[in-house]
XYZ file of N, CA and C in Angstrom:
141
model
N 14.823 25.253 4.838
C 15.391 24.013 4.194
C 15.237 21.974 5.234
N 15.284 22.392 6.361
C 15.367 21.087 6.745
C 13.987 20.560 7.028
N 12.996 21.524 7.441
C 11.848 21.264 7.359
C 11.342 20.208 5.981
N 11.561 20.997 4.814
C 11.153 20.272 3.135
C 12.004 19.184 3.402
N 13.285 18.515 3.692
C 13.787 17.353 3.877
C 12.935 16.007 4.361
N 12.277 16.668 5.426
C 11.932 16.023 6.538
C 10.131 15.603 5.705
N 9.552 16.699 5.218
C 8.261 16.585 4.801
C 8.871 15.280 3.744
N 9.528 15.415 2.827
C 10.060 14.381 1.883
C 10.243 13.076 2.346
N 10.994 13.259 3.699
C 11.107 11.709 3.939
C 9.989 11.073 4.539
N 9.164 11.647 5.273
C 7.872 11.280 5.462
C 7.238 10.728 4.415
N 6.596 11.368 3.132
C 5.969 11.379 2.416
C 6.384 9.568 1.851
N 7.749 9.782 1.701
C 8.713 8.243 0.973
C 8.175 7.411 2.307
N 8.289 7.601 3.264
C 7.747 6.641 4.296
C 6.582 6.402 4.257
N 5.603 6.917 4.009
C 4.104 6.572 3.909
C 3.961 5.825 2.513
N 4.525 6.288 1.534
C 4.987 5.279 0.298
C 4.706 3.987 0.432
N 6.205 3.648 1.133
C 6.614 2.544 1.400
C 5.720 1.441 2.213
N 5.101 1.813 3.226
C 4.323 1.483 4.371
C 2.942 1.071 3.621
N 2.128 1.858 2.270
C 1.156 1.934 1.525
C 1.294 0.738 0.765
N 2.569 0.844 0.526
C 2.882 -0.097 -0.752
C 2.892 -1.953 -0.045
N 3.458 -1.619 0.704
C 3.604 -3.043 1.972
C 1.957 -3.459 2.416
N 1.331 -2.471 2.801
C -0.135 -2.732 2.875
C -0.913 -3.232 1.869
N -1.096 -2.973 0.627
C -1.257 -2.912 -0.502
C -0.680 -4.568 -0.978
N 0.551 -5.055 -1.042
C 0.909 -6.405 -1.284
C 0.490 -7.378 -0.013
N 0.004 -6.869 1.006
C -0.391 -7.539 2.241
C -1.892 -8.165 1.812
N -2.335 -6.758 1.342
C -4.040 -7.566 1.494
C -4.188 -8.256 -0.433
N -3.024 -7.910 -1.276
C -3.432 -8.332 -2.512
C -2.937 -9.934 -1.846
N -1.548 -10.649 -0.843
C -1.647 -11.748 -0.601
C -2.677 -12.734 0.032
N -3.450 -11.616 0.916
C -4.534 -12.514 1.514
C -5.769 -12.100 0.640
N -5.849 -11.863 -0.544
C -7.065 -12.211 -1.431
C -6.952 -13.320 -2.107
N -5.286 -13.210 -2.433
C -4.802 -14.424 -2.971
C -5.286 -15.756 -2.902
N -4.603 -15.680 -1.463
C -5.174 -17.171 -0.402
C -6.555 -17.196 0.147
N -7.491 -16.362 0.304
C -8.543 -16.370 0.468
C -9.527 -16.900 -0.629
N -9.121 -16.374 -1.663
C -9.908 -17.356 -2.948
C -9.425 -18.265 -4.248
N -7.847 -18.624 -3.827
C -7.396 -19.259 -4.297
C -7.476 -19.159 -5.862
N -6.995 -17.821 -6.456
C -7.156 -17.607 -7.823
C -5.849 -17.507 -8.191
N -5.455 -17.301 -9.333
C -3.992 -16.608 -9.582
C -3.777 -15.448 -9.987
N -2.544 -15.013 -9.644
C -2.521 -13.527 -9.266
C -2.700 -12.948 -10.896
N -2.568 -13.215 -11.686
C -3.169 -12.632 -13.198
C -4.530 -12.361 -13.174
N -5.177 -13.155 -12.453
C -6.834 -12.759 -12.278
C -7.018 -11.821 -11.294
N -6.085 -11.741 -10.307
C -6.339 -10.448 -9.369
C -5.873 -9.447 -9.846
N -4.933 -9.395 -10.626
C -4.415 -8.045 -11.428
C -5.508 -7.584 -12.360
N -6.344 -8.602 -13.139
C -7.399 -8.518 -14.056
C -8.212 -7.357 -13.126
N -8.622 -7.976 -12.269
C -9.968 -7.251 -11.535
C -9.735 -5.991 -10.714
N -8.795 -6.037 -10.314
C -7.834 -4.812 -9.858
C -7.983 -3.836 -11.375
N -7.670 -4.125 -12.375
C -7.545 -3.513 -13.720
C -9.006 -2.916 -14.101
N -10.159 -3.905 -14.020
C -11.169 -3.605 -14.237
C -11.905 -2.457 -13.504
N -11.246 -2.335 -12.033
C -12.107 -1.075 -11.471
C -11.665 0.218 -11.544
């Protein structure tokens, strides 16, 4: 039981980290191109 709990905890931690990395990438992309966030999300949706 304890091992299962630890696995879940690690998964949640990784999810938060990947989300933070994603937002940082979006922020960098936004600053680099100086475009509106809606345009960025459109380009993501097209992929």
